[in-house]
mmCIF file of N, CA and C in Angstrom:
data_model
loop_
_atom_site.group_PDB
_atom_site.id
_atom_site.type_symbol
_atom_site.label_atom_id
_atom_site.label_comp_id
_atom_site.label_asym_id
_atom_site.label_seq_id
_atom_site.Cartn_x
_atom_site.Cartn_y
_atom_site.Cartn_z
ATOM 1 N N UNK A 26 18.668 6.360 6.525
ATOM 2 C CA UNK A 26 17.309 5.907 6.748
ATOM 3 C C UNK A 26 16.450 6.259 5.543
ATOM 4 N N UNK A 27 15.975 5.118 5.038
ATOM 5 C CA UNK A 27 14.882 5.572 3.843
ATOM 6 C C UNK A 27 13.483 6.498 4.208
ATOM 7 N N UNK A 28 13.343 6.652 3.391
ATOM 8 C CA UNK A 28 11.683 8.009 3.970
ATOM 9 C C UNK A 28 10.118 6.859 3.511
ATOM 10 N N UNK A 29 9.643 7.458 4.742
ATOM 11 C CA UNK A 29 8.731 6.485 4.205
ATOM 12 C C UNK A 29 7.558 6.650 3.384
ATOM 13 N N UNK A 30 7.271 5.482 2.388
ATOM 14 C CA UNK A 30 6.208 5.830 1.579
ATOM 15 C C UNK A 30 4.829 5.414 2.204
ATOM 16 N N UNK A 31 3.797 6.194 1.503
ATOM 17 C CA UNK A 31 2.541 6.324 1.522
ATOM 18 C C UNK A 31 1.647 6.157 0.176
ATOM 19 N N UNK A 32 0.428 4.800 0.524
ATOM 20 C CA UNK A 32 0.354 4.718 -0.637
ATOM 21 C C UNK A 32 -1.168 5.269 -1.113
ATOM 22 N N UNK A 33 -0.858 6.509 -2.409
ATOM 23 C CA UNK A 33 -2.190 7.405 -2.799
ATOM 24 C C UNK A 33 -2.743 6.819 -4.251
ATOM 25 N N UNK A 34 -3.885 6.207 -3.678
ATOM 26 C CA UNK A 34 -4.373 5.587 -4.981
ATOM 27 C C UNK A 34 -4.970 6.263 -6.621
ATOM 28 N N UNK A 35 -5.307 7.557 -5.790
ATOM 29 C CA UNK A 35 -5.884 8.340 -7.436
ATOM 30 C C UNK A 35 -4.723 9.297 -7.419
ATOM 31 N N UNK A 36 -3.481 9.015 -7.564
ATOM 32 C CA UNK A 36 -2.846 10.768 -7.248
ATOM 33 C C UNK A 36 -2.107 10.062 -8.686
ATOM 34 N N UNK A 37 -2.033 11.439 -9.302
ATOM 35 C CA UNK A 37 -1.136 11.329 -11.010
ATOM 36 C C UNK A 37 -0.375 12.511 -10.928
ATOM 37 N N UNK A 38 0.647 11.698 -12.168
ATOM 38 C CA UNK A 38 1.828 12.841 -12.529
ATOM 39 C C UNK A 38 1.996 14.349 -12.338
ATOM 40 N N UNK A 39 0.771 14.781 -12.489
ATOM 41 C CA UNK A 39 0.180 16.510 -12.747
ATOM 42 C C UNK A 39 0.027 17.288 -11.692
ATOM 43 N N UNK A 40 -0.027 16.020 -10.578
ATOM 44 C CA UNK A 40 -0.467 16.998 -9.405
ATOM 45 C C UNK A 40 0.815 17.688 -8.759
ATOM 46 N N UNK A 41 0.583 18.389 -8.124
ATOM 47 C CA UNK A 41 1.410 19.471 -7.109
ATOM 48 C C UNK A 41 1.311 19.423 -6.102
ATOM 49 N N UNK A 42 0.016 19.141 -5.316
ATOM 50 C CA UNK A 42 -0.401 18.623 -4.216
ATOM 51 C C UNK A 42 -1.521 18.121 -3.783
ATOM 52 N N UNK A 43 -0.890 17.152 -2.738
ATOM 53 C CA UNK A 43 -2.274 16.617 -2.369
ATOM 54 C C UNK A 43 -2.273 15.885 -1.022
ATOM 55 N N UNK A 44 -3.736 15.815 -0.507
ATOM 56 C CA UNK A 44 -4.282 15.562 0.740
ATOM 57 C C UNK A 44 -4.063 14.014 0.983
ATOM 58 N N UNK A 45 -3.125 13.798 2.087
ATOM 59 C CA UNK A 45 -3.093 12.581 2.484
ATOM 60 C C UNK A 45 -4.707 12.063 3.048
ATOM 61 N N UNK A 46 -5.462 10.759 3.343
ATOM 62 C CA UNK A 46 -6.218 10.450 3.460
ATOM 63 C C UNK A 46 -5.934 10.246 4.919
ATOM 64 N N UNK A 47 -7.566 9.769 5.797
ATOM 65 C CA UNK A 47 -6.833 10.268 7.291
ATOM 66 C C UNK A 47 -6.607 8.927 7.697
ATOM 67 N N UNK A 48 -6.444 7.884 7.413
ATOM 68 C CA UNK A 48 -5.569 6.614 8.000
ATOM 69 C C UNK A 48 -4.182 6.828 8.096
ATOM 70 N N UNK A 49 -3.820 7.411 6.370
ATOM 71 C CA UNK A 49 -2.398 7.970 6.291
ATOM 72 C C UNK A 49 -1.764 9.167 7.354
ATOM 73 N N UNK A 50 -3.090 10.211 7.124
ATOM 74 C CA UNK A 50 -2.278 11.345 7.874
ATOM 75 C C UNK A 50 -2.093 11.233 9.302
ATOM 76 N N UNK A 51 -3.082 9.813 9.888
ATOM 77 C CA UNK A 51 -2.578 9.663 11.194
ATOM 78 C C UNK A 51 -1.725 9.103 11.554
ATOM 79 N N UNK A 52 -1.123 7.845 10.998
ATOM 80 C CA UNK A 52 -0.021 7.258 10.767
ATOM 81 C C UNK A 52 1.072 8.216 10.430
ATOM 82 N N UNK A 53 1.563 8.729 9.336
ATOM 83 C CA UNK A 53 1.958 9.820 9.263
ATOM 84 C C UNK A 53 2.300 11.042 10.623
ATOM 85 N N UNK A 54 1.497 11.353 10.970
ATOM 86 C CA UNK A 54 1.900 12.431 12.063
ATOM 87 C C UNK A 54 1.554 11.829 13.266
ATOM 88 N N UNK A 55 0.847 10.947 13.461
ATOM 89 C CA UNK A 55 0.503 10.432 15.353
ATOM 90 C C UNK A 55 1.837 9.094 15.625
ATOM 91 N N UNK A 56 1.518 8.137 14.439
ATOM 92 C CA UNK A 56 2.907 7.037 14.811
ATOM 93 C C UNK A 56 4.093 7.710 14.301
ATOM 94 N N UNK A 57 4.257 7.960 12.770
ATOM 95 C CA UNK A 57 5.419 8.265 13.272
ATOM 96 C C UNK A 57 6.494 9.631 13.482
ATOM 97 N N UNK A 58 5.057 10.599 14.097
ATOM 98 C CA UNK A 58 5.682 11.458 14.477
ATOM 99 C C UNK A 58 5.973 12.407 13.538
ATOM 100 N N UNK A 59 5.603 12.817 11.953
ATOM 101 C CA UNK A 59 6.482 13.266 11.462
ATOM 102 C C UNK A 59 5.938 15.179 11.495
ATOM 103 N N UNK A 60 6.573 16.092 10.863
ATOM 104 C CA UNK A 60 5.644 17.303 11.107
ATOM 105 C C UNK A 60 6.038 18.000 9.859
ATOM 106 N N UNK A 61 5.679 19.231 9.900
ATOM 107 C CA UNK A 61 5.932 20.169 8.524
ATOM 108 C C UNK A 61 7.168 20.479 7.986
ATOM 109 N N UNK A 62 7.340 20.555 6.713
ATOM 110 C CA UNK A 62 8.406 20.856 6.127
ATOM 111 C C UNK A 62 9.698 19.240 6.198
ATOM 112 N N UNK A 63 9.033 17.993 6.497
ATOM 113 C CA UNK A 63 9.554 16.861 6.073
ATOM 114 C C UNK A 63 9.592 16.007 5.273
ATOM 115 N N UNK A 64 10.077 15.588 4.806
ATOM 116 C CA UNK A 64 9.632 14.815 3.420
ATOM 117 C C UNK A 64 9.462 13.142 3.683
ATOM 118 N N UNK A 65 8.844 12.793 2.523
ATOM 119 C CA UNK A 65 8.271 11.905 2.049
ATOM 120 C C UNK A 65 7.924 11.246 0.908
ATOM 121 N N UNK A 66 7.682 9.936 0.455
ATOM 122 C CA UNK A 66 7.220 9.386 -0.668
ATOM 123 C C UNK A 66 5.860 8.928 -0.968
ATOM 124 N N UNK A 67 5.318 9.151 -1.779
ATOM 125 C CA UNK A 67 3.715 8.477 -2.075
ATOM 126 C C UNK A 67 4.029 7.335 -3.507
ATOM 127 N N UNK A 68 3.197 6.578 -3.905
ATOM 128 C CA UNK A 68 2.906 5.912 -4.949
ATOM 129 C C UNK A 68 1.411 5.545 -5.295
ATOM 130 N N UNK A 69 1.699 5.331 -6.228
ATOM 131 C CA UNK A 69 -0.079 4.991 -6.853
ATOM 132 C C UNK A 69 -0.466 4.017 -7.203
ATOM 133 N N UNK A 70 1.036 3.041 -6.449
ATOM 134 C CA UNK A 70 0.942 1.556 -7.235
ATOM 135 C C UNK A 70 0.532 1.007 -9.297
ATOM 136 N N UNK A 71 0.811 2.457 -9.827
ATOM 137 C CA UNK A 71 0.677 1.945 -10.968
ATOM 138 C C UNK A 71 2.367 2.498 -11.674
ATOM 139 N N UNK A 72 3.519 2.265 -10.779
ATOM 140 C CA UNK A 72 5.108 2.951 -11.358
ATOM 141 C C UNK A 72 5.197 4.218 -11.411
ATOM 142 N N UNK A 73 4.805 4.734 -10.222
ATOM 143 C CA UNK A 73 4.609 6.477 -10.248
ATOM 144 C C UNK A 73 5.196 6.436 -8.555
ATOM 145 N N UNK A 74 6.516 6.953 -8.344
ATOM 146 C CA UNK A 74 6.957 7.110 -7.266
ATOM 147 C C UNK A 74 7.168 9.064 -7.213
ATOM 148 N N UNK A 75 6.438 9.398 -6.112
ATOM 149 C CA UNK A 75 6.744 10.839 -6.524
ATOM 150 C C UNK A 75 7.251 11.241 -5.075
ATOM 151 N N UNK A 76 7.969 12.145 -4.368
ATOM 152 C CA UNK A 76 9.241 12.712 -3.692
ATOM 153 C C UNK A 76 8.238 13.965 -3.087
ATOM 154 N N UNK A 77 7.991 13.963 -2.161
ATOM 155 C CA UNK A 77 6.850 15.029 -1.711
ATOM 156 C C UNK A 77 7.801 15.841 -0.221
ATOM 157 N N UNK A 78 7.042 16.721 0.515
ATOM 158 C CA UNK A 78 7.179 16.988 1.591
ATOM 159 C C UNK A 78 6.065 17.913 2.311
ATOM 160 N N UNK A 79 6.112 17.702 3.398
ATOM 161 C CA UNK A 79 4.815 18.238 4.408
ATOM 162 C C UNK A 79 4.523 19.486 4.601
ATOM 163 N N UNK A 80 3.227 20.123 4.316
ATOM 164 C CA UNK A 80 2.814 21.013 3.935
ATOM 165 C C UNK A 80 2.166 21.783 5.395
ATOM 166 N N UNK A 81 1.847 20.770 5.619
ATOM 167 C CA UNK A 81 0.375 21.186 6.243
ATOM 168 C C UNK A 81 0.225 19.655 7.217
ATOM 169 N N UNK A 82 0.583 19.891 8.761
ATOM 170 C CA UNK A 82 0.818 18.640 9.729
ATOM 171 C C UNK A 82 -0.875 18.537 10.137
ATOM 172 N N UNK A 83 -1.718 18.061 9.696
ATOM 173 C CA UNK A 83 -2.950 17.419 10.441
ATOM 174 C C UNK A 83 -3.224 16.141 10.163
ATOM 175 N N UNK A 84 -3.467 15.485 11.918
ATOM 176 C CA UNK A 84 -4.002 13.995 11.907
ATOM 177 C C UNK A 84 -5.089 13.996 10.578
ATOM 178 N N UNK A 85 -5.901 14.575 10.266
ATOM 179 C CA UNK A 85 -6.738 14.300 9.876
ATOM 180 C C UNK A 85 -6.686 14.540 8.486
ATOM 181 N N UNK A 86 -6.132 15.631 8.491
ATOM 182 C CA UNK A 86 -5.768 15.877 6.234
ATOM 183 C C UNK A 86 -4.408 16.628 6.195
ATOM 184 N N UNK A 87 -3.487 15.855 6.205
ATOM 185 C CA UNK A 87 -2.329 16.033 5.859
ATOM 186 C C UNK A 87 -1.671 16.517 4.580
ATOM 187 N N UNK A 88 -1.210 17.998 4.267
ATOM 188 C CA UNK A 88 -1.335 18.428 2.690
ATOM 189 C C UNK A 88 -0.032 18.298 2.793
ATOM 190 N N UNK A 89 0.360 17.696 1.268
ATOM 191 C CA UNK A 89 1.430 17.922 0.965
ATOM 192 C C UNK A 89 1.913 18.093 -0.385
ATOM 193 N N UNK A 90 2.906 18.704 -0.749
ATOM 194 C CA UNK A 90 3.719 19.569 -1.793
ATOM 195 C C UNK A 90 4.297 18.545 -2.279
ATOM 196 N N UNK A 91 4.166 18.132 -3.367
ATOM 197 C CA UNK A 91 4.794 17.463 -4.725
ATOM 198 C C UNK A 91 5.986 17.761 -5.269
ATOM 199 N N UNK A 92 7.313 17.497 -4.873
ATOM 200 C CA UNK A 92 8.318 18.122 -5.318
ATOM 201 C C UNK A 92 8.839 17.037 -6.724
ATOM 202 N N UNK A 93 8.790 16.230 -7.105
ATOM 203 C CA UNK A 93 8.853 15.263 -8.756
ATOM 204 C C UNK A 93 8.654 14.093 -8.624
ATOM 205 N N UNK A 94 8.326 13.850 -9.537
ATOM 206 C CA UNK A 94 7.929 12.466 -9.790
ATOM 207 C C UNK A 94 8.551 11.453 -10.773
ATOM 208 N N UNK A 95 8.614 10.118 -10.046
ATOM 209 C CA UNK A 95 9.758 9.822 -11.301
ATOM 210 C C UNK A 95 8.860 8.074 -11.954
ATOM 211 N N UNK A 96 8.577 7.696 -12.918
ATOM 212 C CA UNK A 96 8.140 6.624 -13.520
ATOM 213 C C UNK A 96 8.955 5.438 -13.446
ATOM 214 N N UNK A 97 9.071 4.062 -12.874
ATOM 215 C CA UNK A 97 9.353 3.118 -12.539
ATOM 216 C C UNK A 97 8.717 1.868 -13.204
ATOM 217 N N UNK A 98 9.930 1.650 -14.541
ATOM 218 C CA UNK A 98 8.961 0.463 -15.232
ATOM 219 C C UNK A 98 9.233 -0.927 -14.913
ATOM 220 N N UNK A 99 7.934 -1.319 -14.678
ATOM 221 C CA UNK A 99 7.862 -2.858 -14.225
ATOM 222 C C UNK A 99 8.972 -3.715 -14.420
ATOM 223 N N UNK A 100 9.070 -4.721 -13.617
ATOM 224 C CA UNK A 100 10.336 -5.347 -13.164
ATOM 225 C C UNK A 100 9.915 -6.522 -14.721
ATOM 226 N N UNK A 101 10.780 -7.200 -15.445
ATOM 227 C CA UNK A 101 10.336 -7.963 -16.629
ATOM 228 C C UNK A 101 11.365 -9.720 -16.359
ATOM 229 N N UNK A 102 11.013 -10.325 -16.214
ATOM 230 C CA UNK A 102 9.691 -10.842 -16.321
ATOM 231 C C UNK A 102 8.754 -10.736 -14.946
ATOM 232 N N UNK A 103 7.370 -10.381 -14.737
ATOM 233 C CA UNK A 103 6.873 -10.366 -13.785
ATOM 234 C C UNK A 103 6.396 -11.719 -13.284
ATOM 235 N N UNK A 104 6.347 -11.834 -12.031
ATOM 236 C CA UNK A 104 5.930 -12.937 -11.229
ATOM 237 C C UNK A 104 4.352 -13.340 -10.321
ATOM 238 N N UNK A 105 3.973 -14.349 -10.199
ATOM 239 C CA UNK A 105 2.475 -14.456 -10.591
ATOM 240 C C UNK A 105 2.425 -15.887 -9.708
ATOM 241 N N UNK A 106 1.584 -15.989 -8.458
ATOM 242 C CA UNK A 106 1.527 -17.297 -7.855
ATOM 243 C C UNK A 106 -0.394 -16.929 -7.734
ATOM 244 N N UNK A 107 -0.349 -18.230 -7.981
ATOM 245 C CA UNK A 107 -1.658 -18.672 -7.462
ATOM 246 C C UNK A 107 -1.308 -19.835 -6.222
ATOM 247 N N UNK A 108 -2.332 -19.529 -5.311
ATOM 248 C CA UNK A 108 -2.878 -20.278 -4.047
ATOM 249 C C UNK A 108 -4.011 -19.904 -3.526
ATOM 250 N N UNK A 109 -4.248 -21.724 -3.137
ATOM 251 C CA UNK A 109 -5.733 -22.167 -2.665
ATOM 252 C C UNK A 109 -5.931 -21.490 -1.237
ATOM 253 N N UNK A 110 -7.013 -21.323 -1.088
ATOM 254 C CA UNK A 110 -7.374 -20.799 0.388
ATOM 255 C C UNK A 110 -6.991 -21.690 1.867
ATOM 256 N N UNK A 111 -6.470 -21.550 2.613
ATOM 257 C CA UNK A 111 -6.230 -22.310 3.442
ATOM 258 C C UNK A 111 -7.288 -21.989 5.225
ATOM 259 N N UNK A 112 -7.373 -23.285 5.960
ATOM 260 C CA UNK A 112 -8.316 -22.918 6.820
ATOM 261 C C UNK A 112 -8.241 -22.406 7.788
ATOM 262 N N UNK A 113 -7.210 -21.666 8.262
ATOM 263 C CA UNK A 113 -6.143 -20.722 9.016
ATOM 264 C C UNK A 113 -6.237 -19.762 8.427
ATOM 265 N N UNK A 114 -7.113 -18.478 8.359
ATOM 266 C CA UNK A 114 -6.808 -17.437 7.837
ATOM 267 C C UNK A 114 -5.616 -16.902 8.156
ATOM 268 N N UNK A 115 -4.989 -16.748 9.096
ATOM 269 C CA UNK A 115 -3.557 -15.957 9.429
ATOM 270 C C UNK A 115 -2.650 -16.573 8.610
ATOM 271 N N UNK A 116 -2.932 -17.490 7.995
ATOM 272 C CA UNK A 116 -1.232 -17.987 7.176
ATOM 273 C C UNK A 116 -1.928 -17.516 5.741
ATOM 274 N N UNK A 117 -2.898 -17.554 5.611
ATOM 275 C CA UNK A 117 -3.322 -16.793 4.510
ATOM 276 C C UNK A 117 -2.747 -15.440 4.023
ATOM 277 N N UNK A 118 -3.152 -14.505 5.192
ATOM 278 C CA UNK A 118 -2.136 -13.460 5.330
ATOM 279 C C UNK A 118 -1.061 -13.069 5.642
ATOM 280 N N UNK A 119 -0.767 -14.189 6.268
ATOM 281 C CA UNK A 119 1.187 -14.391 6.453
ATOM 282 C C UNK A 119 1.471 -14.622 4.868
ATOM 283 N N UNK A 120 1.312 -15.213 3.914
ATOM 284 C CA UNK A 120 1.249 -15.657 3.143
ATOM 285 C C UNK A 120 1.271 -14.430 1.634
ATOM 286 N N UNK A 121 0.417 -13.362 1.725
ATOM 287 C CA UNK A 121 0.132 -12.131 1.401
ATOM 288 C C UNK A 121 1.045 -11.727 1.564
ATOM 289 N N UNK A 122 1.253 -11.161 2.901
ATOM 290 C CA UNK A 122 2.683 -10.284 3.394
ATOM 291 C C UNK A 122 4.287 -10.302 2.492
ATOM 292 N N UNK A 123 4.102 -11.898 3.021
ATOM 293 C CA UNK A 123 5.573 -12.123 2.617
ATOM 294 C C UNK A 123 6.111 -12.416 0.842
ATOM 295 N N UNK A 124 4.633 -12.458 0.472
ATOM 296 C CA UNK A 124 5.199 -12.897 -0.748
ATOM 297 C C UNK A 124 4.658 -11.405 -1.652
ATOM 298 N N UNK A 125 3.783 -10.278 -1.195
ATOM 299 C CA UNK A 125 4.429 -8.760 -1.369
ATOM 300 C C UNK A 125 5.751 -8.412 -1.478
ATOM 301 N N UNK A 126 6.160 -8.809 0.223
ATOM 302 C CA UNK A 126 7.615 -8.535 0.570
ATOM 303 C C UNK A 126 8.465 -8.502 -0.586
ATOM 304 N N UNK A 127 8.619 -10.045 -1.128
ATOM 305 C CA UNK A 127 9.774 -10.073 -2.133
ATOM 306 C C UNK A 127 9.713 -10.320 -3.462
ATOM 307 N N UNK A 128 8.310 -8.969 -3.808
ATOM 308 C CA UNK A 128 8.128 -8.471 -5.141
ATOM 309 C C UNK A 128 7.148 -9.623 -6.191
ATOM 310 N N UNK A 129 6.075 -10.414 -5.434
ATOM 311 C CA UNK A 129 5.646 -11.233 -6.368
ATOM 312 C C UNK A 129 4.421 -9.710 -7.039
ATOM 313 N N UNK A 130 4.131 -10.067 -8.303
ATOM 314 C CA UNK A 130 3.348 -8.768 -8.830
ATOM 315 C C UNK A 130 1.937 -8.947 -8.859
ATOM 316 N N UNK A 131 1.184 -10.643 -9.182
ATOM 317 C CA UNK A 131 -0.042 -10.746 -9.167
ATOM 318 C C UNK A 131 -0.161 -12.152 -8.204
ATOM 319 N N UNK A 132 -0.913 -12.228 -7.369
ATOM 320 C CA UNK A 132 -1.608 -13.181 -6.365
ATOM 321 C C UNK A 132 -2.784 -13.622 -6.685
ATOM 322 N N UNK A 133 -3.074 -14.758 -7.237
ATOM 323 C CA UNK A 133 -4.577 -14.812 -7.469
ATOM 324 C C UNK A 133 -4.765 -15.915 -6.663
ATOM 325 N N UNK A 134 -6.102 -16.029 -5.836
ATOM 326 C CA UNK A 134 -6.647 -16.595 -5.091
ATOM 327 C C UNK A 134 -7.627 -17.710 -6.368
ATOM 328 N N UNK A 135 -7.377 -19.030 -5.616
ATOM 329 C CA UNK A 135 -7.959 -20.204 -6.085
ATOM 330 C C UNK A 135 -8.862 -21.013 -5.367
ATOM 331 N N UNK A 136 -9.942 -21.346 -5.605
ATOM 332 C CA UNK A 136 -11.028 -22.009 -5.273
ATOM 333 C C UNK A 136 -11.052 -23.841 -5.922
ATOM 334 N N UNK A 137 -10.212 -24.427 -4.955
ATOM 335 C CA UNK A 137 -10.139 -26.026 -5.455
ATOM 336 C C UNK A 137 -11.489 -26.978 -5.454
ATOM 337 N N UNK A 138 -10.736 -27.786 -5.414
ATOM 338 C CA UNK A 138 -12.272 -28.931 -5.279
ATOM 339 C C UNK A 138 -12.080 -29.053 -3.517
ATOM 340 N N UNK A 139 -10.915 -28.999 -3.138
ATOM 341 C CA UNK A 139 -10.846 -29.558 -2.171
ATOM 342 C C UNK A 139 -10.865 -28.408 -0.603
ATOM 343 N N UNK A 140 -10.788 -26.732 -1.050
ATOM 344 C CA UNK A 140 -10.645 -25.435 -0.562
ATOM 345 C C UNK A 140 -12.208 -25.697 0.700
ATOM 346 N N UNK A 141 -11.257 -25.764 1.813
ATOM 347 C CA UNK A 141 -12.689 -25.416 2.616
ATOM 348 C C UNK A 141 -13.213 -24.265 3.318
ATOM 349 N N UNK A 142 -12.229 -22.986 2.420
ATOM 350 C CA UNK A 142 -12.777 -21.813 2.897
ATOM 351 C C UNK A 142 -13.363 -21.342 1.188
ATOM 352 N N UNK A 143 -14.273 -20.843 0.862
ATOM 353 C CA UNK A 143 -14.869 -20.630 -0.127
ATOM 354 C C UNK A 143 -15.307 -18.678 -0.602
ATOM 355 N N UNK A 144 -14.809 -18.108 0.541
ATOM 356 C CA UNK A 144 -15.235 -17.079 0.702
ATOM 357 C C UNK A 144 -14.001 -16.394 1.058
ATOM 358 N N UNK A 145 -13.968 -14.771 1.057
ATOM 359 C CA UNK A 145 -12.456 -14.186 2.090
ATOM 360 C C UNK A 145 -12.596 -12.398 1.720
ATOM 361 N N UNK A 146 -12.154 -11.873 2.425
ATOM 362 C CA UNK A 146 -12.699 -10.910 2.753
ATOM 363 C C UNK A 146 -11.529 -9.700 2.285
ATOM 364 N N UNK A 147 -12.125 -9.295 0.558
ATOM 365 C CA UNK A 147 -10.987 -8.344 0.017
ATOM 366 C C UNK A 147 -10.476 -7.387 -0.028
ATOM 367 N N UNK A 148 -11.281 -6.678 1.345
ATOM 368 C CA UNK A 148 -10.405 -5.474 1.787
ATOM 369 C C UNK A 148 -9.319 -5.635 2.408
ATOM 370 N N UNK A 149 -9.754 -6.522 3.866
ATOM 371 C CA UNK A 149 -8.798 -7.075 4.264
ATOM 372 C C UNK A 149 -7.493 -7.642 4.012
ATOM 373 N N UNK A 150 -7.581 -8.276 2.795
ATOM 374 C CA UNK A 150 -6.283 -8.980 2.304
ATOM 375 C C UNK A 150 -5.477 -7.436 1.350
ATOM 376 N N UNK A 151 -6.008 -6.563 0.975
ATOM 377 C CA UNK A 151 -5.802 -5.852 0.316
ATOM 378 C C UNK A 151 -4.926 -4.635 1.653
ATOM 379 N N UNK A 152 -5.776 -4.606 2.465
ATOM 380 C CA UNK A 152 -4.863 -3.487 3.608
ATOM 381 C C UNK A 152 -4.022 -4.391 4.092
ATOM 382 N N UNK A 153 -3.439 -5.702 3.933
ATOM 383 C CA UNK A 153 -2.525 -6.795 4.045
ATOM 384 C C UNK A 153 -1.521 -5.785 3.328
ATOM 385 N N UNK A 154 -1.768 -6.331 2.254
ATOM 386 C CA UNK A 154 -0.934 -6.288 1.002
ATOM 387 C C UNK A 154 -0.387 -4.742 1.150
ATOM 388 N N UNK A 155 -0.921 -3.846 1.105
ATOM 389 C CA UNK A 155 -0.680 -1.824 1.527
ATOM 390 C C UNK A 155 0.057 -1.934 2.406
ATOM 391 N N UNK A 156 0.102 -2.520 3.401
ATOM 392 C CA UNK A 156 0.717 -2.475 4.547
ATOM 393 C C UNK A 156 2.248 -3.195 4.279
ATOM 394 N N UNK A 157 2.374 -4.067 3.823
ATOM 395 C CA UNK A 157 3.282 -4.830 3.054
ATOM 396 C C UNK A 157 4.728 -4.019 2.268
ATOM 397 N N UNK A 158 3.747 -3.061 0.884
ATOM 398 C CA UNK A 158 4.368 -2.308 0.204
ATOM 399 C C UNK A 158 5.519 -1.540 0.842
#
């Protein structure tokens, strides 16, 4: 069984430890259960996969111990779709999901002549995409 990752957006090479955020640490210890002295993965989404384990079990700030970190260079050639907004938001984000899933690297959203959603909401598509990873 792989361990599961968690993804920490400001965390760098240097650190030793650090505080899961509390979406994570509840996920983390309320779904799936996990408790002290277990391990785990974080990333920073910028090729920084680092190998951690549980410090400190709270829903709410989950500490954990940095055991190494290892640098992961981008897959070459990288892959890059653009698509228009569609008027079904859910296939929008079906759409997100799946094409995370199988490693596309940049998604850019397009505004046609013909797009009759004009607007979209980028947190949302973004805790898509996190969730995805």
């Amino acid at each position: 069984m792989s361990l599961p990752v968690f993804f920490a957006k400001e965390i760098t090479p240097d650190v030793k430890e650090y505080r899961l955020d509390e979406a994570a640490s509840r996920h983390c210890i309320q779904v799936l259960r996990m408790s002290a002295e277990e391990p785990l993965q974080l990333t920073n989404g910028r090729g920084h996969c680092f190998h951690a384990v549980i410090k400190v079990a709270d829903r709410r700030q989950t500490l954990v111990q940095i055991l190494s970190c290892d640098h992961i260079p981008p897959r070459n050639p990288s892959l890059a779709i653009g698509i228009a907004f569609t008027k079904n938001n859910s296939r929008m984000e079906w759409f997100l999901e799946k094409a995370t899933e199988i490693g596309v690297h940049q998604i850019i959203p397009l505004l046609c002549r013909r797009s009759e959603k004009g607007k979209f909401r980028h947190d949302r598509f973004e805790n898509i995409v996190l969730a995805a990873v």
